[in-house]
Amino acid sequence: MENLPVEYLIKAKPPKSALAFKIIMTAACIASALTIPSMLVWGFFLTIILVVFTVFLFRYYDMEYEYSLMAESLTIDRITSQSSRRRCGVYDISKATLVARPDSQDALRLSHQNLRNADYTSNVPENRDKAVVIHTYDENNELVRIFIEPNDALLEAIGNTAPKSAFKIEPVNVLK
């Protein structure tokens, strides 16, 4: 089972600052449309440019994260508007030093370390109890702290791949 890929897709909620950007850009589009009678061609071009930027802004904040575990490496991709994919990182789970819940004693004990944090969660407060923190190495062999929200199958695969001394989450109840 270790060689079979395990994938999970999670819809991410945009940050709170995105709402302010969306409101500002929408108001700018309306204001530029009102300038068309006085500025004629320039007002029309300004409106078109602002509408295009507003569409890109709305598409930018429509994102999902895809977690993919294959042969000891966890690959995380960011999918924007269900069309463009960007690789966020590749992490070696077999070299993990800790896999635990963010509010566990082990994670809190290591929270003072000056590591690069990578948050790939959905930003939904109801899902915070599903979050997992992993201290592991990335493709540059640098120790990083990543936050993800895996489902049961992905969490079980991470438990099978990570060193037993690093996996600090209770066993998943899976019916077999």
C-alpha atoms as a printed R data frame, in Angstrom:
    type eleno elety resid chain resno       x      y       z
1   ATOM     1    CA   MET     A     1   0.000  0.000   0.000
2   ATOM     2    CA   GLU     A     2   2.966  2.344   0.485
3   ATOM     3    CA   ASN     A     3   3.541  2.624  -3.275
4   ATOM     4    CA   LEU     A     4  -0.068  3.503  -4.093
5   ATOM     5    CA   PRO     A     5  -0.698  7.231  -4.348
6   ATOM     6    CA   VAL     A     6  -3.105  8.803  -1.880
7   ATOM     7    CA   GLU     A     7  -4.659 12.108  -2.878
8   ATOM     8    CA   TYR     A     8  -6.994 14.535  -1.161
9   ATOM     9    CA   LEU     A     9  -8.443 17.806  -2.429
10  ATOM    10    CA   ILE     A    10  -9.523 20.546  -0.014
11  ATOM    11    CA   LYS     A    11 -11.308 23.797  -0.859
12  ATOM    12    CA   ALA     A    12  -9.626 26.786   0.776
13  ATOM    13    CA   LYS     A    13 -11.534 29.790   2.027
14  ATOM    14    CA   PRO     A    14  -9.954 33.127   1.027
15  ATOM    15    CA   PRO     A    15  -8.423 35.273   3.778
16  ATOM    16    CA   LYS     A    16 -10.470 38.082   5.304
17  ATOM    17    CA   SER     A    17  -8.401 40.703   3.483
18  ATOM    18    CA   ALA     A    18  -9.666 39.315   0.156
19  ATOM    19    CA   LEU     A    19 -13.148 40.681   0.843
20  ATOM    20    CA   ALA     A    20 -11.769 44.213   1.139
21  ATOM    21    CA   PHE     A    21  -9.862 43.842  -2.144
22  ATOM    22    CA   LYS     A    22 -12.983 42.546  -3.896
23  ATOM    23    CA   ILE     A    23 -15.118 45.431  -2.622
24  ATOM    24    CA   ILE     A    24 -12.513 48.035  -3.599
25  ATOM    25    CA   MET     A    25 -12.078 46.623  -7.109
26  ATOM    26    CA   THR     A    26 -15.845 46.356  -7.662
27  ATOM    27    CA   ALA     A    27 -16.309 49.972  -6.518
28  ATOM    28    CA   ALA     A    28 -13.468 51.069  -8.814
29  ATOM    29    CA   CYS     A    29 -15.169 49.340 -11.763
30  ATOM    30    CA   ILE     A    30 -18.447 51.106 -11.033
31  ATOM    31    CA   ALA     A    31 -16.704 54.474 -10.603
32  ATOM    32    CA   SER     A    32 -14.789 54.061 -13.853
33  ATOM    33    CA   ALA     A    33 -17.987 53.136 -15.696
34  ATOM    34    CA   LEU     A    34 -19.477 56.416 -14.502
35  ATOM    35    CA   THR     A    35 -16.562 58.323 -16.071
36  ATOM    36    CA   ILE     A    36 -17.291 57.033 -19.572
37  ATOM    37    CA   PRO     A    37 -19.587 59.976 -20.547
38  ATOM    38    CA   SER     A    38 -17.019 62.587 -19.491
39  ATOM    39    CA   MET     A    39 -13.785 60.865 -20.573
40  ATOM    40    CA   LEU     A    40 -15.216 58.931 -23.549
41  ATOM    41    CA   VAL     A    41 -12.542 56.591 -24.937
42  ATOM    42    CA   TRP     A    42 -10.218 56.857 -21.921
43  ATOM    43    CA   GLY     A    43 -13.065 56.092 -19.541
44  ATOM    44    CA   PHE     A    44 -14.013 53.074 -21.629
45  ATOM    45    CA   PHE     A    45 -10.435 51.721 -21.617
46  ATOM    46    CA   LEU     A    46 -10.097 52.365 -17.879
47  ATOM    47    CA   THR     A    47 -13.320 50.444 -17.249
48  ATOM    48    CA   ILE     A    48 -12.168 47.499 -19.379
49  ATOM    49    CA   ILE     A    49  -8.788 47.338 -17.614
50  ATOM    50    CA   LEU     A    50 -10.369 47.462 -14.143
51  ATOM    51    CA   VAL     A    51 -12.932 44.787 -15.049
52  ATOM    52    CA   VAL     A    52 -10.140 42.482 -16.262
53  ATOM    53    CA   PHE     A    53  -8.152 43.001 -13.029
54  ATOM    54    CA   THR     A    54 -11.295 42.397 -10.968
55  ATOM    55    CA   VAL     A    55 -11.964 39.115 -12.765
56  ATOM    56    CA   PHE     A    56  -8.370 37.999 -12.132
57  ATOM    57    CA   LEU     A    57  -8.692 38.979  -8.480
58  ATOM    58    CA   PHE     A    58 -11.859 36.926  -8.011
59  ATOM    59    CA   ARG     A    59 -10.252 33.954  -9.789
60  ATOM    60    CA   TYR     A    60  -7.061 34.257  -7.707
61  ATOM    61    CA   TYR     A    61  -8.953 33.799  -4.446
62  ATOM    62    CA   ASP     A    62 -10.907 30.764  -5.724
63  ATOM    63    CA   MET     A    63  -8.383 28.102  -4.701
64  ATOM    64    CA   GLU     A    64  -8.010 24.492  -3.600
65  ATOM    65    CA   TYR     A    65  -5.110 22.495  -2.197
66  ATOM    66    CA   GLU     A    66  -4.322 19.003  -3.425
67  ATOM    67    CA   TYR     A    67  -2.318 16.758  -1.112
68  ATOM    68    CA   SER     A    68  -0.682 13.816  -2.855
69  ATOM    69    CA   LEU     A    69   1.404 11.202  -1.024
70  ATOM    70    CA   MET     A    70   3.470  8.929  -3.230
71  ATOM    71    CA   ALA     A    71   6.579  6.935  -2.292
72  ATOM    72    CA   GLU     A    72   7.441  8.821   0.926
73  ATOM    73    CA   SER     A    73   6.984 12.306  -0.562
74  ATOM    74    CA   LEU     A    74   4.048 14.576   0.125
75  ATOM    75    CA   THR     A    75   3.350 16.903  -2.787
76  ATOM    76    CA   ILE     A    76   1.101 19.909  -2.236
77  ATOM    77    CA   ASP     A    77  -0.332 21.796  -5.206
78  ATOM    78    CA   ARG     A    78  -2.448 24.940  -5.223
79  ATOM    79    CA   ILE     A    79  -5.226 24.866  -7.826
80  ATOM    80    CA   THR     A    80  -6.609 28.282  -8.719
81  ATOM    81    CA   SER     A    81 -10.045 28.586 -10.365
82  ATOM    82    CA   GLN     A    82 -10.008 24.854 -11.119
83  ATOM    83    CA   SER     A    83  -7.696 25.536 -14.038
84  ATOM    84    CA   SER     A    84  -4.157 26.556 -13.112
85  ATOM    85    CA   ARG     A    85  -1.956 24.433 -10.886
86  ATOM    86    CA   ARG     A    86   1.086 25.593  -8.957
87  ATOM    87    CA   ARG     A    87   3.412 23.343  -6.990
88  ATOM    88    CA   CYS     A    88   3.637 24.607  -3.401
89  ATOM    89    CA   GLY     A    89   6.139 22.087  -2.173
90  ATOM    90    CA   VAL     A    90   7.424 18.533  -2.011
91  ATOM    91    CA   TYR     A    91   8.132 17.192   1.480
92  ATOM    92    CA   ASP     A    92   9.878 13.994   2.556
93  ATOM    93    CA   ILE     A    93   7.567 12.319   5.075
94  ATOM    94    CA   SER     A    94  10.012  9.475   5.783
95  ATOM    95    CA   LYS     A    95  12.334 12.047   7.419
96  ATOM    96    CA   ALA     A    96   9.602 13.699   9.512
97  ATOM    97    CA   THR     A    97  10.552 14.574  13.065
98  ATOM    98    CA   LEU     A    98   6.954 15.189  14.212
99  ATOM    99    CA   VAL     A    99   3.439 14.503  12.950
100 ATOM   100    CA   ALA     A   100   0.877 15.746  15.485
101 ATOM   101    CA   ARG     A   101  -2.127 17.972  16.084
102 ATOM   102    CA   PRO     A   102  -1.155 21.681  16.338
103 ATOM   103    CA   ASP     A   103  -2.498 21.957  19.895
104 ATOM   104    CA   SER     A   104  -0.719 18.833  21.192
105 ATOM   105    CA   GLN     A   105   2.084 19.067  23.745
106 ATOM   106    CA   ASP     A   106   4.688 17.819  21.268
107 ATOM   107    CA   ALA     A   107   3.778 20.469  18.699
108 ATOM   108    CA   LEU     A   108   3.633 23.235  21.298
109 ATOM   109    CA   ARG     A   109   7.044 22.174  22.633
110 ATOM   110    CA   LEU     A   110   8.588 22.619  19.169
111 ATOM   111    CA   SER     A   111   6.629 25.768  18.262
112 ATOM   112    CA   HIS     A   112   9.438 28.035  19.489
113 ATOM   113    CA   GLN     A   113  11.826 26.763  16.800
114 ATOM   114    CA   ASN     A   114  12.584 29.276  14.087
115 ATOM   115    CA   LEU     A   115  11.316 27.283  11.087
116 ATOM   116    CA   ARG     A   116   9.664 28.267   7.845
117 ATOM   117    CA   ASN     A   117   5.897 27.763   8.224
118 ATOM   118    CA   ALA     A   118   3.736 26.607   5.337
119 ATOM   119    CA   ASP     A   119  -0.015 26.729   5.928
120 ATOM   120    CA   TYR     A   120  -2.028 24.636   3.456
121 ATOM   121    CA   THR     A   121  -5.285 24.504   5.420
122 ATOM   122    CA   SER     A   122  -8.781 25.561   4.370
123 ATOM   123    CA   ASN     A   123  -8.960 28.594   6.745
124 ATOM   124    CA   VAL     A   124 -12.344 27.338   7.988
125 ATOM   125    CA   PRO     A   125 -12.619 27.527  11.804
126 ATOM   126    CA   GLU     A   126 -14.774 24.361  11.985
127 ATOM   127    CA   ASN     A   127 -11.969 22.309  10.394
128 ATOM   128    CA   ARG     A   128  -9.229 23.367  12.845
129 ATOM   129    CA   ASP     A   129  -9.657 20.142  14.841
130 ATOM   130    CA   LYS     A   130  -8.699 18.139  11.700
131 ATOM   131    CA   ALA     A   131  -5.453 20.053  11.181
132 ATOM   132    CA   VAL     A   132  -2.092 18.302  11.432
133 ATOM   133    CA   VAL     A   133   1.348 19.853  11.838
134 ATOM   134    CA   ILE     A   134   4.317 18.070  10.265
135 ATOM   135    CA   HIS     A   135   7.949 18.926  10.945
136 ATOM   136    CA   THR     A   136   9.843 17.525   7.980
137 ATOM   137    CA   TYR     A   137  12.323 18.324   5.231
138 ATOM   138    CA   ASP     A   138  11.508 19.911   1.873
139 ATOM   139    CA   GLU     A   139  13.204 19.387  -1.494
140 ATOM   140    CA   ASN     A   140  16.051 21.725  -0.436
141 ATOM   141    CA   ASN     A   141  16.722 19.552   2.641
142 ATOM   142    CA   GLU     A   142  15.528 22.378   4.904
143 ATOM   143    CA   LEU     A   143  13.446 21.641   8.024
144 ATOM   144    CA   VAL     A   144   9.959 23.163   7.668
145 ATOM   145    CA   ARG     A   145   6.704 23.166   9.630
146 ATOM   146    CA   ILE     A   146   3.669 22.470   7.445
147 ATOM   147    CA   PHE     A   147   0.003 22.583   8.386
148 ATOM   148    CA   ILE     A   148  -2.478 20.439   6.442
149 ATOM   149    CA   GLU     A   149  -6.013 19.057   6.872
150 ATOM   150    CA   PRO     A   150  -5.818 15.433   5.700
151 ATOM   151    CA   ASN     A   151  -8.678 12.970   5.480
152 ATOM   152    CA   ASP     A   152  -8.500  9.579   7.228
153 ATOM   153    CA   ALA     A   153  -6.942  7.726   4.270
154 ATOM   154    CA   LEU     A   154  -4.171 10.304   3.834
155 ATOM   155    CA   LEU     A   155  -3.527 10.430   7.572
156 ATOM   156    CA   GLU     A   156  -3.214  6.642   7.673
157 ATOM   157    CA   ALA     A   157  -0.789  6.716   4.718
158 ATOM   158    CA   ILE     A   158   1.272  9.401   6.454
159 ATOM   159    CA   GLY     A   159   1.298  7.219   9.589
160 ATOM   160    CA   ASN     A   160   2.584  4.276   7.554
161 ATOM   161    CA   THR     A   161   5.284  6.402   5.900
162 ATOM   162    CA   ALA     A   162   6.488  8.565   8.797
163 ATOM   163    CA   PRO     A   163   8.862  7.156  11.412
164 ATOM   164    CA   LYS     A   164   6.950  5.553  14.274
165 ATOM   165    CA   SER     A   165   8.695  7.792  16.819
166 ATOM   166    CA   ALA     A   166   7.514 10.936  14.969
167 ATOM   167    CA   PHE     A   167   3.853  9.981  14.493
168 ATOM   168    CA   LYS     A   168   2.018 11.301  17.583
169 ATOM   169    CA   ILE     A   169  -1.612 10.981  16.455
170 ATOM   170    CA   GLU     A   170  -3.964  8.329  17.779
171 ATOM   171    CA   PRO     A   171  -4.637  5.476  15.345
172 ATOM   172    CA   VAL     A   172  -7.355  6.130  12.813
173 ATOM   173    CA   ASN     A   173 -10.466  3.991  13.213
174 ATOM   174    CA   VAL     A   174 -10.864  2.419   9.794
175 ATOM   175    CA   LEU     A   175 -13.301 -0.410   9.110
176 ATOM   176    CA   LYS     A   176 -11.642 -3.227   7.223
